[in-house]
C-alpha atoms as an extended CHARMM CRD file, in Angstrom:
* protein
*
       165  EXT
         1         1  UNK       CA            230.3170000000      137.7500000000      365.7380000000  PROA      1               0.0000000000
         2         2  UNK       CA            229.2820000000      141.2390000000      365.0660000000  PROA      2               0.0000000000
         3         3  UNK       CA            226.3990000000      142.7300000000      366.8650000000  PROA      3               0.0000000000
         4         4  UNK       CA            224.7260000000      143.9630000000      363.9390000000  PROA      4               0.0000000000
         5         5  UNK       CA            224.3150000000      140.6290000000      362.3690000000  PROA      5               0.0000000000
         6         6  UNK       CA            222.5260000000      139.0850000000      365.3410000000  PROA      6               0.0000000000
         7         7  UNK       CA            220.6360000000      141.9650000000      365.6420000000  PROA      7               0.0000000000
         8         8  UNK       CA            219.1680000000      141.7040000000      362.0540000000  PROA      8               0.0000000000
         9         9  UNK       CA            218.9740000000      138.0050000000      362.4250000000  PROA      9               0.0000000000
        10        10  UNK       CA            216.9320000000      138.6400000000      365.7350000000  PROA      10              0.0000000000
        11        11  UNK       CA            214.8690000000      141.0210000000      363.7140000000  PROA      11              0.0000000000
        12        12  UNK       CA            214.0250000000      138.5550000000      361.0530000000  PROA      12              0.0000000000
        13        13  UNK       CA            213.4270000000      136.0850000000      363.7690000000  PROA      13              0.0000000000
        14        14  UNK       CA            210.6210000000      138.3780000000      365.3220000000  PROA      14              0.0000000000
        15        15  UNK       CA            209.0320000000      139.1900000000      362.0610000000  PROA      15              0.0000000000
        16        16  UNK       CA            208.8100000000      135.5190000000      360.9030000000  PROA      16              0.0000000000
        17        17  UNK       CA            207.4480000000      134.3210000000      363.9830000000  PROA      17              0.0000000000
        18        18  UNK       CA            204.9390000000      137.2830000000      363.9910000000  PROA      18              0.0000000000
        19        19  UNK       CA            204.0860000000      136.3800000000      360.3180000000  PROA      19              0.0000000000
        20        20  UNK       CA            203.5890000000      132.8010000000      361.4020000000  PROA      20              0.0000000000
        21        21  UNK       CA            201.2030000000      133.7570000000      364.2940000000  PROA      21              0.0000000000
        22        22  UNK       CA            199.0950000000      135.8320000000      361.5790000000  PROA      22              0.0000000000
        23        23  UNK       CA            199.0200000000      132.6690000000      359.5450000000  PROA      23              0.0000000000
        24        24  UNK       CA            198.1520000000      130.6350000000      362.1060000000  PROA      24              0.0000000000
        25        25  UNK       CA            195.1310000000      132.5850000000      363.5770000000  PROA      25              0.0000000000
        26        26  UNK       CA            193.9770000000      134.3580000000      360.1200000000  PROA      26              0.0000000000
        27        27  UNK       CA            195.3430000000      133.1780000000      356.8360000000  PROA      27              0.0000000000
        28        28  UNK       CA            195.0690000000      129.4990000000      357.3190000000  PROA      28              0.0000000000
        29        29  UNK       CA            191.6510000000      129.1980000000      358.6410000000  PROA      29              0.0000000000
        30        30  UNK       CA            190.2900000000      131.9450000000      356.6470000000  PROA      30              0.0000000000
        31        31  UNK       CA            191.7360000000      129.9340000000      353.4600000000  PROA      31              0.0000000000
        32        32  UNK       CA            190.2100000000      126.7340000000      354.6180000000  PROA      32              0.0000000000
        33        33  UNK       CA            187.0320000000      128.5410000000      354.9530000000  PROA      33              0.0000000000
        34        34  UNK       CA            187.2290000000      129.8850000000      351.5120000000  PROA      34              0.0000000000
        35        35  UNK       CA            188.1840000000      126.8580000000      349.9850000000  PROA      35              0.0000000000
        36        36  UNK       CA            185.2490000000      124.9590000000      351.6760000000  PROA      36              0.0000000000
        37        37  UNK       CA            182.7300000000      127.9750000000      350.5670000000  PROA      37              0.0000000000
        38        38  UNK       CA            184.0600000000      127.6660000000      346.9100000000  PROA      38              0.0000000000
        39        39  UNK       CA            183.9150000000      123.8340000000      347.0950000000  PROA      39              0.0000000000
        40        40  UNK       CA            181.5170000000      122.2370000000      349.8480000000  PROA      40              0.0000000000
        41        41  UNK       CA            182.8850000000      118.4980000000      349.6480000000  PROA      41              0.0000000000
        42        42  UNK       CA            186.3270000000      119.7220000000      351.1830000000  PROA      42              0.0000000000
        43        43  UNK       CA            184.5220000000      120.5160000000      354.5080000000  PROA      43              0.0000000000
        44        44  UNK       CA            185.3810000000      117.1580000000      356.0940000000  PROA      44              0.0000000000
        45        45  UNK       CA            189.2300000000      117.5430000000      355.1370000000  PROA      45              0.0000000000
        46        46  UNK       CA            189.2760000000      121.2280000000      356.3480000000  PROA      46              0.0000000000
        47        47  UNK       CA            189.5180000000      120.9950000000      360.1510000000  PROA      47              0.0000000000
        48        48  UNK       CA            192.5370000000      118.2020000000      360.0240000000  PROA      48              0.0000000000
        49        49  UNK       CA            194.3330000000      120.1480000000      357.3740000000  PROA      49              0.0000000000
        50        50  UNK       CA            193.8480000000      123.3970000000      359.2330000000  PROA      50              0.0000000000
        51        51  UNK       CA            195.3250000000      121.5390000000      362.2260000000  PROA      51              0.0000000000
        52        52  UNK       CA            198.2750000000      120.0870000000      360.4410000000  PROA      52              0.0000000000
        53        53  UNK       CA            199.2050000000      123.5460000000      358.9540000000  PROA      53              0.0000000000
        54        54  UNK       CA            198.9480000000      125.3880000000      362.2600000000  PROA      54              0.0000000000
        55        55  UNK       CA            201.0850000000      122.8170000000      363.8590000000  PROA      55              0.0000000000
        56        56  UNK       CA            203.6450000000      122.8480000000      360.8490000000  PROA      56              0.0000000000
        57        57  UNK       CA            203.9010000000      126.5340000000      361.3700000000  PROA      57              0.0000000000
        58        58  UNK       CA            204.5080000000      126.2230000000      365.2800000000  PROA      58              0.0000000000
        59        59  UNK       CA            207.3570000000      123.7580000000      364.3560000000  PROA      59              0.0000000000
        60        60  UNK       CA            208.9290000000      126.5680000000      362.3640000000  PROA      60              0.0000000000
        61        61  UNK       CA            208.5510000000      128.9610000000      365.3540000000  PROA      61              0.0000000000
        62        62  UNK       CA            209.8960000000      126.3820000000      367.7310000000  PROA      62              0.0000000000
        63        63  UNK       CA            213.0160000000      126.1170000000      365.5160000000  PROA      63              0.0000000000
        64        64  UNK       CA            213.2820000000      129.9730000000      365.5370000000  PROA      64              0.0000000000
        65        65  UNK       CA            213.0490000000      130.3400000000      368.9810000000  PROA      65              0.0000000000
        66        66  UNK       CA            216.1250000000      127.6450000000      369.5970000000  PROA      66              0.0000000000
        67        67  UNK       CA            217.9200000000      129.5210000000      366.8750000000  PROA      67              0.0000000000
        68        68  UNK       CA            217.5360000000      132.6620000000      369.0650000000  PROA      68              0.0000000000
        69        69  UNK       CA            218.7790000000      131.0610000000      372.1300000000  PROA      69              0.0000000000
        70        70  UNK       CA            221.8000000000      129.8120000000      369.9430000000  PROA      70              0.0000000000
        71        71  UNK       CA            222.4370000000      133.4940000000      368.9690000000  PROA      71              0.0000000000
        72        72  UNK       CA            222.4080000000      134.3780000000      372.5850000000  PROA      72              0.0000000000
        73        73  UNK       CA            224.8810000000      131.7970000000      373.1310000000  PROA      73              0.0000000000
        74        74  UNK       CA            227.2300000000      133.1610000000      370.3130000000  PROA      74              0.0000000000
        75        75  UNK       CA            227.0610000000      136.6670000000      371.8080000000  PROA      75              0.0000000000
        76        76  UNK       CA            228.2100000000      135.3360000000      375.1700000000  PROA      76              0.0000000000
        77        77  UNK       CA            230.9380000000      133.4790000000      373.4900000000  PROA      77              0.0000000000
        78        78  UNK       CA            229.3770000000      130.2290000000      375.0480000000  PROA      78              0.0000000000
        79        79  UNK       CA            228.5220000000      128.3100000000      371.8920000000  PROA      79              0.0000000000
        80        80  UNK       CA            230.9870000000      125.6590000000      372.4110000000  PROA      80              0.0000000000
        81        81  UNK       CA            229.3560000000      124.2440000000      375.4100000000  PROA      81              0.0000000000
        82        82  UNK       CA            227.1200000000      120.9150000000      375.7890000000  PROA      82              0.0000000000
        83        83  UNK       CA            223.8430000000      123.5650000000      376.3640000000  PROA      83              0.0000000000
        84        84  UNK       CA            224.2080000000      124.4360000000      372.7670000000  PROA      84              0.0000000000
        85        85  UNK       CA            223.2330000000      120.9630000000      371.7180000000  PROA      85              0.0000000000
        86        86  UNK       CA            219.8210000000      121.0480000000      373.4230000000  PROA      86              0.0000000000
        87        87  UNK       CA            219.0890000000      123.8530000000      371.1460000000  PROA      87              0.0000000000
        88        88  UNK       CA            220.4580000000      122.3330000000      367.9380000000  PROA      88              0.0000000000
        89        89  UNK       CA            218.4490000000      119.0140000000      369.0140000000  PROA      89              0.0000000000
        90        90  UNK       CA            215.2110000000      121.2360000000      369.1450000000  PROA      90              0.0000000000
        91        91  UNK       CA            215.8530000000      122.5350000000      365.6620000000  PROA      91              0.0000000000
        92        92  UNK       CA            216.2700000000      119.0130000000      364.5280000000  PROA      92              0.0000000000
        93        93  UNK       CA            213.3460000000      117.5950000000      366.3790000000  PROA      93              0.0000000000
        94        94  UNK       CA            211.0100000000      120.4240000000      365.0450000000  PROA      94              0.0000000000
        95        95  UNK       CA            212.1000000000      120.0850000000      361.5490000000  PROA      95              0.0000000000
        96        96  UNK       CA            211.3810000000      116.1040000000      361.7750000000  PROA      96              0.0000000000
        97        97  UNK       CA            207.9770000000      116.7030000000      363.2070000000  PROA      97              0.0000000000
        98        98  UNK       CA            207.2540000000      119.2050000000      360.3150000000  PROA      98              0.0000000000
        99        99  UNK       CA            208.6970000000      116.8210000000      357.7350000000  PROA      99              0.0000000000
       100       100  UNK       CA            206.5470000000      113.8630000000      359.3990000000  PROA      100             0.0000000000
       101       101  UNK       CA            203.4270000000      116.0620000000      359.1000000000  PROA      101             0.0000000000
       102       102  UNK       CA            204.2330000000      116.8050000000      355.5400000000  PROA      102             0.0000000000
       103       103  UNK       CA            204.6930000000      113.0700000000      354.8030000000  PROA      103             0.0000000000
       104       104  UNK       CA            201.4080000000      112.5680000000      356.6260000000  PROA      104             0.0000000000
       105       105  UNK       CA            199.6180000000      114.9680000000      354.2550000000  PROA      105             0.0000000000
       106       106  UNK       CA            201.2990000000      113.3800000000      351.1590000000  PROA      106             0.0000000000
       107       107  UNK       CA            200.3740000000      109.9850000000      352.3080000000  PROA      107             0.0000000000
       108       108  UNK       CA            196.8240000000      111.2160000000      352.7140000000  PROA      108             0.0000000000
       109       109  UNK       CA            196.5610000000      112.8750000000      349.4810000000  PROA      109             0.0000000000
       110       110  UNK       CA            197.9450000000      109.8650000000      347.6110000000  PROA      110             0.0000000000
       111       111  UNK       CA            195.6890000000      107.2620000000      348.9310000000  PROA      111             0.0000000000
       112       112  UNK       CA            192.4420000000      109.2620000000      350.0560000000  PROA      112             0.0000000000
       113       113  UNK       CA            189.3520000000      109.5640000000      347.5610000000  PROA      113             0.0000000000
       114       114  UNK       CA            189.2670000000      113.7740000000      347.7890000000  PROA      114             0.0000000000
       115       115  UNK       CA            186.7730000000      115.0430000000      345.4720000000  PROA      115             0.0000000000
       116       116  UNK       CA            187.9820000000      117.8320000000      343.1720000000  PROA      116             0.0000000000
       117       117  UNK       CA            186.0520000000      120.7450000000      341.5820000000  PROA      117             0.0000000000
       118       118  UNK       CA            187.5130000000      120.1120000000      337.9460000000  PROA      118             0.0000000000
       119       119  UNK       CA            190.0350000000      117.8110000000      336.6540000000  PROA      119             0.0000000000
       120       120  UNK       CA            192.1470000000      116.8120000000      339.7930000000  PROA      120             0.0000000000
       121       121  UNK       CA            194.8900000000      119.3050000000      339.1530000000  PROA      121             0.0000000000
       122       122  UNK       CA            194.5100000000      120.9060000000      342.6140000000  PROA      122             0.0000000000
       123       123  UNK       CA            194.9670000000      117.5550000000      344.1320000000  PROA      123             0.0000000000
       124       124  UNK       CA            198.1120000000      116.9440000000      342.0220000000  PROA      124             0.0000000000
       125       125  UNK       CA            199.5590000000      120.1350000000      342.8390000000  PROA      125             0.0000000000
       126       126  UNK       CA            199.0940000000      119.7840000000      346.7930000000  PROA      126             0.0000000000
       127       127  UNK       CA            200.7110000000      116.4240000000      346.4840000000  PROA      127             0.0000000000
       128       128  UNK       CA            203.5060000000      117.5860000000      344.7270000000  PROA      128             0.0000000000
       129       129  UNK       CA            204.1380000000      120.6470000000      347.1520000000  PROA      129             0.0000000000
       130       130  UNK       CA            203.4180000000      117.9530000000      350.1520000000  PROA      130             0.0000000000
       131       131  UNK       CA            206.2670000000      116.0040000000      348.5390000000  PROA      131             0.0000000000
       132       132  UNK       CA            208.6720000000      118.9480000000      347.8870000000  PROA      132             0.0000000000
       133       133  UNK       CA            208.2380000000      119.8280000000      351.5920000000  PROA      133             0.0000000000
       134       134  UNK       CA            209.2540000000      116.3700000000      352.6590000000  PROA      134             0.0000000000
       135       135  UNK       CA            211.9020000000      116.3740000000      350.4140000000  PROA      135             0.0000000000
       136       136  UNK       CA            213.2850000000      119.8260000000      351.9860000000  PROA      136             0.0000000000
       137       137  UNK       CA            212.6390000000      118.8630000000      355.5160000000  PROA      137             0.0000000000
       138       138  UNK       CA            214.5300000000      115.7050000000      355.1710000000  PROA      138             0.0000000000
       139       139  UNK       CA            217.5710000000      117.5000000000      353.5380000000  PROA      139             0.0000000000
       140       140  UNK       CA            217.1940000000      120.3140000000      356.2990000000  PROA      140             0.0000000000
       141       141  UNK       CA            217.2450000000      117.7090000000      359.1830000000  PROA      141             0.0000000000
       142       142  UNK       CA            220.0180000000      115.8770000000      357.6110000000  PROA      142             0.0000000000
       143       143  UNK       CA            222.1280000000      119.1030000000      357.0800000000  PROA      143             0.0000000000
       144       144  UNK       CA            221.5900000000      119.9460000000      360.8790000000  PROA      144             0.0000000000
       145       145  UNK       CA            222.6570000000      116.7630000000      362.0320000000  PROA      145             0.0000000000
       146       146  UNK       CA            225.8160000000      117.2260000000      360.1780000000  PROA      146             0.0000000000
       147       147  UNK       CA            226.2690000000      120.5610000000      361.4950000000  PROA      147             0.0000000000
       148       148  UNK       CA            225.6890000000      119.3090000000      365.0060000000  PROA      148             0.0000000000
       149       149  UNK       CA            228.3620000000      116.8910000000      364.4360000000  PROA      149             0.0000000000
       150       150  UNK       CA            230.9110000000      119.8850000000      363.3640000000  PROA      150             0.0000000000
       151       151  UNK       CA            229.4580000000      121.7160000000      366.2370000000  PROA      151             0.0000000000
       152       152  UNK       CA            230.6440000000      118.4980000000      368.6920000000  PROA      152             0.0000000000
       153       153  UNK       CA            234.1360000000      118.4060000000      367.1310000000  PROA      153             0.0000000000
       154       154  UNK       CA            234.6100000000      122.0690000000      367.5750000000  PROA      154             0.0000000000
       155       155  UNK       CA            233.3880000000      121.7560000000      371.3040000000  PROA      155             0.0000000000
       156       156  UNK       CA            235.8390000000      119.0850000000      371.7410000000  PROA      156             0.0000000000
       157       157  UNK       CA            238.6930000000      120.7300000000      370.3120000000  PROA      157             0.0000000000
       158       158  UNK       CA            237.9930000000      123.9500000000      372.3750000000  PROA      158             0.0000000000
       159       159  UNK       CA            237.8860000000      121.6650000000      375.5380000000  PROA      159             0.0000000000
       160       160  UNK       CA            241.1380000000      119.8230000000      374.5120000000  PROA      160             0.0000000000
       161       161  UNK       CA            242.9830000000      123.4320000000      374.0820000000  PROA      161             0.0000000000
       162       162  UNK       CA            241.5990000000      124.7410000000      377.2110000000  PROA      162             0.0000000000
       163       163  UNK       CA            242.9560000000      121.8320000000      379.1520000000  PROA      163             0.0000000000
       164       164  UNK       CA            246.5180000000      122.5070000000      377.3270000000  PROA      164             0.0000000000
       165       165  UNK       CA            246.4180000000      126.0500000000      377.9850000000  PROA      165             0.0000000000
């Protein structure tokens, strides 16, 4: 793989992880505090939802770390080894955890009696966003599982060719 591509991907990973850290430390807690200030009945929901959001961002960061390691393996021409599956499994696992968190939020929003400042549209929008996140998470996990299967086949073929040569 071209070194420029891996360098650009690594720069993107660094930026994404840094943006995630900024979000975890500043944006998410501040936004929750602002919502509670604007509408105090949200106070009991702030801490759990902040925790879920921070853990969700951490799942993305873990997946990005695994992608970094896979890029390292590509650079070393070692992607078709059994060690690559460990990192692909980390991506799958972190996406499943994030998807389960989103499903939990969607479930809570569907059954909880959460007060709304106006006509409840905020809750409908939040529920829709949570459901969309679940759908995207499931699709991403399934795609990654399929790609893992392709990596398995390519690894087996390379091992077979190596034994012949």
